[in-house]
JSON list of C-alpha atoms in Angstrom, two decimals:
[
{"chain": "A", "resi": 1, "resn": "TYR", "atom": "CA", "xyz": [117.43, 168.89, 79.35]},
{"chain": "A", "resi": 2, "resn": "VAL", "atom": "CA", "xyz": [116.45, 166.07, 76.99]},
{"chain": "A", "resi": 3, "resn": "ALA", "atom": "CA", "xyz": [116.10, 162.39, 78.04]},
{"chain": "A", "resi": 4, "resn": "PRO", "atom": "CA", "xyz": [118.09, 159.60, 76.34]},
{"chain": "A", "resi": 5, "resn": "GLU", "atom": "CA", "xyz": [115.08, 157.98, 74.92]},
{"chain": "A", "resi": 6, "resn": "MET", "atom": "CA", "xyz": [114.32, 161.23, 72.85]},
{"chain": "A", "resi": 7, "resn": "LEU", "atom": "CA", "xyz": [117.81, 161.51, 71.61]},
{"chain": "A", "resi": 8, "resn": "LEU", "atom": "CA", "xyz": [117.60, 157.79, 70.46]},
{"chain": "A", "resi": 9, "resn": "ASP", "atom": "CA", "xyz": [114.43, 158.52, 68.59]},
{"chain": "A", "resi": 10, "resn": "GLN", "atom": "CA", "xyz": [112.62, 155.99, 70.77]},
{"chain": "A", "resi": 11, "resn": "SER", "atom": "CA", "xyz": [109.02, 156.12, 72.09]},
{"chain": "A", "resi": 12, "resn": "TYR", "atom": "CA", "xyz": [108.67, 158.27, 75.21]},
{"chain": "A", "resi": 13, "resn": "ASN", "atom": "CA", "xyz": [106.07, 159.59, 77.57]},
{"chain": "A", "resi": 14, "resn": "GLU", "atom": "CA", "xyz": [105.74, 161.98, 80.51]},
{"chain": "A", "resi": 15, "resn": "LEU", "atom": "CA", "xyz": [108.88, 160.45, 82.24]},
{"chain": "A", "resi": 16, "resn": "VAL", "atom": "CA", "xyz": [111.06, 162.64, 80.03]},
{"chain": "A", "resi": 17, "resn": "ASP", "atom": "CA", "xyz": [109.93, 165.31, 82.11]},
{"chain": "A", "resi": 18, "resn": "ILE", "atom": "CA", "xyz": [111.09, 163.52, 85.31]},
{"chain": "A", "resi": 19, "resn": "PHE", "atom": "CA", "xyz": [114.39, 163.03, 83.79]},
{"chain": "A", "resi": 20, "resn": "ALA", "atom": "CA", "xyz": [114.67, 166.94, 83.08]},
{"chain": "A", "resi": 21, "resn": "ALA", "atom": "CA", "xyz": [113.56, 167.60, 86.68]},
{"chain": "A", "resi": 22, "resn": "GLY", "atom": "CA", "xyz": [116.21, 165.39, 87.96]},
{"chain": "A", "resi": 23, "resn": "CYS", "atom": "CA", "xyz": [118.88, 167.18, 85.84]},
{"chain": "A", "resi": 24, "resn": "THR", "atom": "CA", "xyz": [117.55, 170.54, 86.89]},
{"chain": "A", "resi": 25, "resn": "TYR", "atom": "CA", "xyz": [117.48, 169.68, 90.49]},
{"chain": "A", "resi": 26, "resn": "TYR", "atom": "CA", "xyz": [121.06, 168.49, 90.17]},
{"chain": "A", "resi": 27, "resn": "TYR", "atom": "CA", "xyz": [122.08, 171.67, 88.69]},
{"chain": "A", "resi": 28, "resn": "ALA", "atom": "CA", "xyz": [120.31, 173.72, 91.38]},
{"chain": "A", "resi": 29, "resn": "LEU", "atom": "CA", "xyz": [122.18, 171.85, 94.09]},
{"chain": "A", "resi": 30, "resn": "THR", "atom": "CA", "xyz": [125.64, 171.90, 92.52]},
{"chain": "A", "resi": 31, "resn": "CYS", "atom": "CA", "xyz": [125.64, 174.79, 89.88]},
{"chain": "A", "resi": 32, "resn": "GLU", "atom": "CA", "xyz": [127.09, 172.02, 87.57]},
{"chain": "A", "resi": 33, "resn": "LYS", "atom": "CA", "xyz": [125.67, 170.45, 84.57]},
{"chain": "A", "resi": 34, "resn": "VAL", "atom": "CA", "xyz": [125.04, 166.67, 85.08]},
{"chain": "A", "resi": 35, "resn": "PHE", "atom": "CA", "xyz": [126.03, 165.77, 81.64]},
{"chain": "A", "resi": 36, "resn": "ALA", "atom": "CA", "xyz": [128.53, 168.62, 80.94]},
{"chain": "A", "resi": 37, "resn": "GLY", "atom": "CA", "xyz": [130.84, 168.65, 77.79]},
{"chain": "A", "resi": 38, "resn": "ALA", "atom": "CA", "xyz": [133.07, 170.78, 75.76]},
{"chain": "A", "resi": 39, "resn": "ASN", "atom": "CA", "xyz": [130.73, 170.86, 72.79]},
{"chain": "A", "resi": 40, "resn": "ARG", "atom": "CA", "xyz": [127.05, 169.86, 71.72]},
{"chain": "A", "resi": 41, "resn": "ASP", "atom": "CA", "xyz": [128.00, 166.36, 70.47]},
{"chain": "A", "resi": 42, "resn": "GLU", "atom": "CA", "xyz": [129.89, 165.39, 73.75]},
{"chain": "A", "resi": 43, "resn": "ILE", "atom": "CA", "xyz": [126.98, 166.77, 75.87]},
{"chain": "A", "resi": 44, "resn": "LEU", "atom": "CA", "xyz": [124.56, 164.62, 73.76]},
{"chain": "A", "resi": 45, "resn": "SER", "atom": "CA", "xyz": [126.74, 161.70, 73.91]},
{"chain": "A", "resi": 46, "resn": "ARG", "atom": "CA", "xyz": [127.13, 161.69, 77.71]},
{"chain": "A", "resi": 47, "resn": "THR", "atom": "CA", "xyz": [123.29, 162.29, 78.04]},
{"chain": "A", "resi": 48, "resn": "VAL", "atom": "CA", "xyz": [122.77, 159.07, 75.92]},
{"chain": "A", "resi": 49, "resn": "ARG", "atom": "CA", "xyz": [125.23, 156.95, 78.11]},
{"chain": "A", "resi": 50, "resn": "CYS", "atom": "CA", "xyz": [123.56, 158.53, 81.19]},
{"chain": "A", "resi": 51, "resn": "ARG", "atom": "CA", "xyz": [126.26, 157.90, 83.86]},
{"chain": "A", "resi": 52, "resn": "PRO", "atom": "CA", "xyz": [126.07, 160.89, 86.15]},
{"chain": "A", "resi": 53, "resn": "LYS", "atom": "CA", "xyz": [128.52, 161.33, 88.73]},
{"chain": "A", "resi": 54, "resn": "PHE", "atom": "CA", "xyz": [127.70, 162.37, 92.45]},
{"chain": "A", "resi": 55, "resn": "PRO", "atom": "CA", "xyz": [131.00, 163.66, 93.93]},
{"chain": "A", "resi": 56, "resn": "SER", "atom": "CA", "xyz": [130.88, 163.84, 97.58]},
{"chain": "A", "resi": 57, "resn": "LYS", "atom": "CA", "xyz": [132.32, 167.42, 97.45]},
{"chain": "A", "resi": 58, "resn": "TRP", "atom": "CA", "xyz": [129.04, 168.57, 95.69]},
{"chain": "A", "resi": 59, "resn": "PHE", "atom": "CA", "xyz": [126.62, 166.34, 97.68]},
{"chain": "A", "resi": 60, "resn": "ARG", "atom": "CA", "xyz": [127.87, 165.84, 101.16]},
{"chain": "A", "resi": 61, "resn": "HIS", "atom": "CA", "xyz": [125.55, 168.46, 102.41]},
{"chain": "A", "resi": 62, "resn": "VAL", "atom": "CA", "xyz": [122.37, 166.84, 100.49]},
{"chain": "A", "resi": 63, "resn": "SER", "atom": "CA", "xyz": [120.28, 164.32, 102.36]},
{"chain": "A", "resi": 64, "resn": "THR", "atom": "CA", "xyz": [120.41, 160.77, 100.99]},
{"chain": "A", "resi": 65, "resn": "THR", "atom": "CA", "xyz": [116.78, 160.80, 100.27]},
{"chain": "A", "resi": 66, "resn": "ILE", "atom": "CA", "xyz": [117.30, 163.75, 97.70]},
{"chain": "A", "resi": 67, "resn": "VAL", "atom": "CA", "xyz": [120.38, 162.27, 96.31]},
{"chain": "A", "resi": 68, "resn": "TRP", "atom": "CA", "xyz": [118.70, 158.98, 95.76]},
{"chain": "A", "resi": 69, "resn": "LEU", "atom": "CA", "xyz": [115.60, 160.65, 94.27]},
{"chain": "A", "resi": 70, "resn": "ILE", "atom": "CA", "xyz": [117.84, 162.49, 91.66]},
{"chain": "A", "resi": 71, "resn": "LYS", "atom": "CA", "xyz": [119.66, 159.27, 90.82]},
{"chain": "A", "resi": 72, "resn": "CYS", "atom": "CA", "xyz": [116.22, 157.46, 90.08]},
{"chain": "A", "resi": 73, "resn": "CYS", "atom": "CA", "xyz": [115.00, 160.63, 88.11]},
{"chain": "A", "resi": 74, "resn": "ILE", "atom": "CA", "xyz": [118.05, 160.70, 85.80]},
{"chain": "A", "resi": 75, "resn": "THR", "atom": "CA", "xyz": [118.37, 156.96, 85.23]},
{"chain": "A", "resi": 76, "resn": "LYS", "atom": "CA", "xyz": [118.53, 155.69, 81.66]},
{"chain": "A", "resi": 77, "resn": "VAL", "atom": "CA", "xyz": [115.46, 153.40, 81.90]},
{"chain": "A", "resi": 78, "resn": "PRO", "atom": "CA", "xyz": [112.30, 155.42, 81.79]},
{"chain": "A", "resi": 79, "resn": "ASP", "atom": "CA", "xyz": [110.15, 153.04, 83.63]},
{"chain": "A", "resi": 80, "resn": "SER", "atom": "CA", "xyz": [112.58, 153.11, 86.63]},
{"chain": "A", "resi": 81, "resn": "ARG", "atom": "CA", "xyz": [111.97, 156.74, 87.12]},
{"chain": "A", "resi": 82, "resn": "PRO", "atom": "CA", "xyz": [109.56, 157.69, 89.81]},
{"chain": "A", "resi": 83, "resn": "SER", "atom": "CA", "xyz": [106.28, 159.28, 89.07]},
{"chain": "A", "resi": 84, "resn": "ALA", "atom": "CA", "xyz": [105.87, 163.07, 89.65]},
{"chain": "A", "resi": 85, "resn": "ARG", "atom": "CA", "xyz": [103.72, 162.32, 92.63]},
{"chain": "A", "resi": 86, "resn": "VAL", "atom": "CA", "xyz": [106.42, 160.12, 94.28]},
{"chain": "A", "resi": 87, "resn": "GLY", "atom": "CA", "xyz": [109.05, 162.71, 93.49]},
{"chain": "A", "resi": 88, "resn": "LEU", "atom": "CA", "xyz": [107.21, 165.55, 94.99]},
{"chain": "A", "resi": 89, "resn": "GLN", "atom": "CA", "xyz": [106.11, 163.81, 98.12]},
{"chain": "A", "resi": 90, "resn": "ALA", "atom": "CA", "xyz": [109.70, 162.78, 98.69]},
{"chain": "A", "resi": 91, "resn": "ILE", "atom": "CA", "xyz": [110.86, 166.26, 98.16]},
{"chain": "A", "resi": 92, "resn": "LEU", "atom": "CA", "xyz": [108.35, 167.74, 100.48]},
{"chain": "A", "resi": 93, "resn": "GLY", "atom": "CA", "xyz": [108.93, 165.21, 103.08]},
{"chain": "A", "resi": 94, "resn": "TRP", "atom": "CA", "xyz": [105.53, 163.76, 103.05]},
{"chain": "A", "resi": 95, "resn": "GLY", "atom": "CA", "xyz": [107.08, 160.26, 102.57]},
{"chain": "A", "resi": 96, "resn": "LYS", "atom": "CA", "xyz": [110.28, 158.60, 102.47]},
{"chain": "A", "resi": 97, "resn": "ILE", "atom": "CA", "xyz": [112.04, 156.76, 99.50]},
{"chain": "A", "resi": 98, "resn": "CYS", "atom": "CA", "xyz": [112.93, 153.42, 100.86]},
{"chain": "A", "resi": 99, "resn": "ARG", "atom": "CA", "xyz": [115.25, 150.84, 99.41]},
{"chain": "A", "resi": 100, "resn": "SER", "atom": "CA", "xyz": [117.01, 147.84, 100.74]},
{"chain": "A", "resi": 101, "resn": "ASP", "atom": "CA", "xyz": [120.31, 148.81, 99.53]},
{"chain": "A", "resi": 102, "resn": "GLN", "atom": "CA", "xyz": [120.97, 152.35, 98.38]},
{"chain": "A", "resi": 103, "resn": "ASN", "atom": "CA", "xyz": [124.52, 151.70, 97.29]},
{"chain": "A", "resi": 104, "resn": "GLU", "atom": "CA", "xyz": [123.11, 149.92, 94.14]},
{"chain": "A", "resi": 105, "resn": "GLU", "atom": "CA", "xyz": [122.34, 151.69, 90.75]},
{"chain": "A", "resi": 106, "resn": "PRO", "atom": "CA", "xyz": [118.70, 152.90, 90.57]},
{"chain": "A", "resi": 107, "resn": "SER", "atom": "CA", "xyz": [116.06, 150.30, 89.53]},
{"chain": "A", "resi": 108, "resn": "SER", "atom": "CA", "xyz": [112.39, 150.10, 90.21]},
{"chain": "A", "resi": 109, "resn": "ALA", "atom": "CA", "xyz": [112.98, 148.95, 93.73]},
{"chain": "A", "resi": 110, "resn": "PHE", "atom": "CA", "xyz": [111.97, 152.15, 95.37]},
{"chain": "A", "resi": 111, "resn": "GLU", "atom": "CA", "xyz": [108.79, 153.22, 96.74]},
{"chain": "A", "resi": 112, "resn": "LEU", "atom": "CA", "xyz": [107.08, 155.99, 98.78]},
{"chain": "A", "resi": 113, "resn": "ARG", "atom": "CA", "xyz": [105.81, 155.05, 102.26]},
{"chain": "A", "resi": 114, "resn": "SER", "atom": "CA", "xyz": [103.76, 157.20, 104.35]},
{"chain": "A", "resi": 115, "resn": "PRO", "atom": "CA", "xyz": [101.17, 156.28, 107.19]},
{"chain": "A", "resi": 116, "resn": "ASP", "atom": "CA", "xyz": [98.20, 156.44, 104.91]},
{"chain": "A", "resi": 117, "resn": "ARG", "atom": "CA", "xyz": [99.48, 155.38, 101.42]},
{"chain": "A", "resi": 118, "resn": "HIS", "atom": "CA", "xyz": [101.97, 153.29, 99.62]},
{"chain": "A", "resi": 119, "resn": "VAL", "atom": "CA", "xyz": [103.09, 154.08, 96.11]},
{"chain": "A", "resi": 120, "resn": "GLU", "atom": "CA", "xyz": [105.34, 151.66, 94.16]},
{"chain": "A", "resi": 121, "resn": "ALA", "atom": "CA", "xyz": [107.27, 152.53, 91.09]},
{"chain": "A", "resi": 122, "resn": "PRO", "atom": "CA", "xyz": [106.57, 150.61, 87.84]},
{"chain": "A", "resi": 123, "resn": "THR", "atom": "CA", "xyz": [108.91, 147.65, 87.09]},
{"chain": "A", "resi": 124, "resn": "PRO", "atom": "CA", "xyz": [110.91, 147.88, 83.90]},
{"chain": "A", "resi": 125, "resn": "ASN", "atom": "CA", "xyz": [108.81, 144.84, 82.44]},
{"chain": "A", "resi": 126, "resn": "GLN", "atom": "CA", "xyz": [105.60, 147.10, 82.72]},
{"chain": "A", "resi": 127, "resn": "SER", "atom": "CA", "xyz": [105.02, 149.03, 79.55]},
{"chain": "A", "resi": 128, "resn": "SER", "atom": "CA", "xyz": [104.09, 152.73, 79.74]},
{"chain": "A", "resi": 129, "resn": "ALA", "atom": "CA", "xyz": [100.48, 153.33, 79.06]},
{"chain": "A", "resi": 130, "resn": "ASN", "atom": "CA", "xyz": [100.97, 156.60, 77.28]},
{"chain": "A", "resi": 131, "resn": "ALA", "atom": "CA", "xyz": [103.92, 156.00, 75.03]},
{"chain": "A", "resi": 132, "resn": "LYS", "atom": "CA", "xyz": [104.34, 158.35, 72.00]},
{"chain": "A", "resi": 133, "resn": "PRO", "atom": "CA", "xyz": [105.94, 157.38, 68.74]}
]
């Protein structure tokens, strides 16, 4: 899976791997491709638009934390994606992704809370330190 910023020839960093992991996790849970299409051009176009669907028939058995994590991973805005550490800790149950309103589109307003640490995702206004051309 390739992240939208790569298809648009924009700068990118390690968060493209988070996007790919979210797409892979989506497929693992549903046996459906998140940006399916009839041909290569349609698939790439849907990836660039980045509007994944989460039908209840595929996700009713999945915890809301995991669904929210996948949504955050495959968001179009790279700096709104969680770090690998936040994602792994959420998957393993070491923390909990918290939001005031989980019905909104993913944004940087998610965080990992556990008894001994607090990790907050970067805001879209923060630049990525390791951006590549």
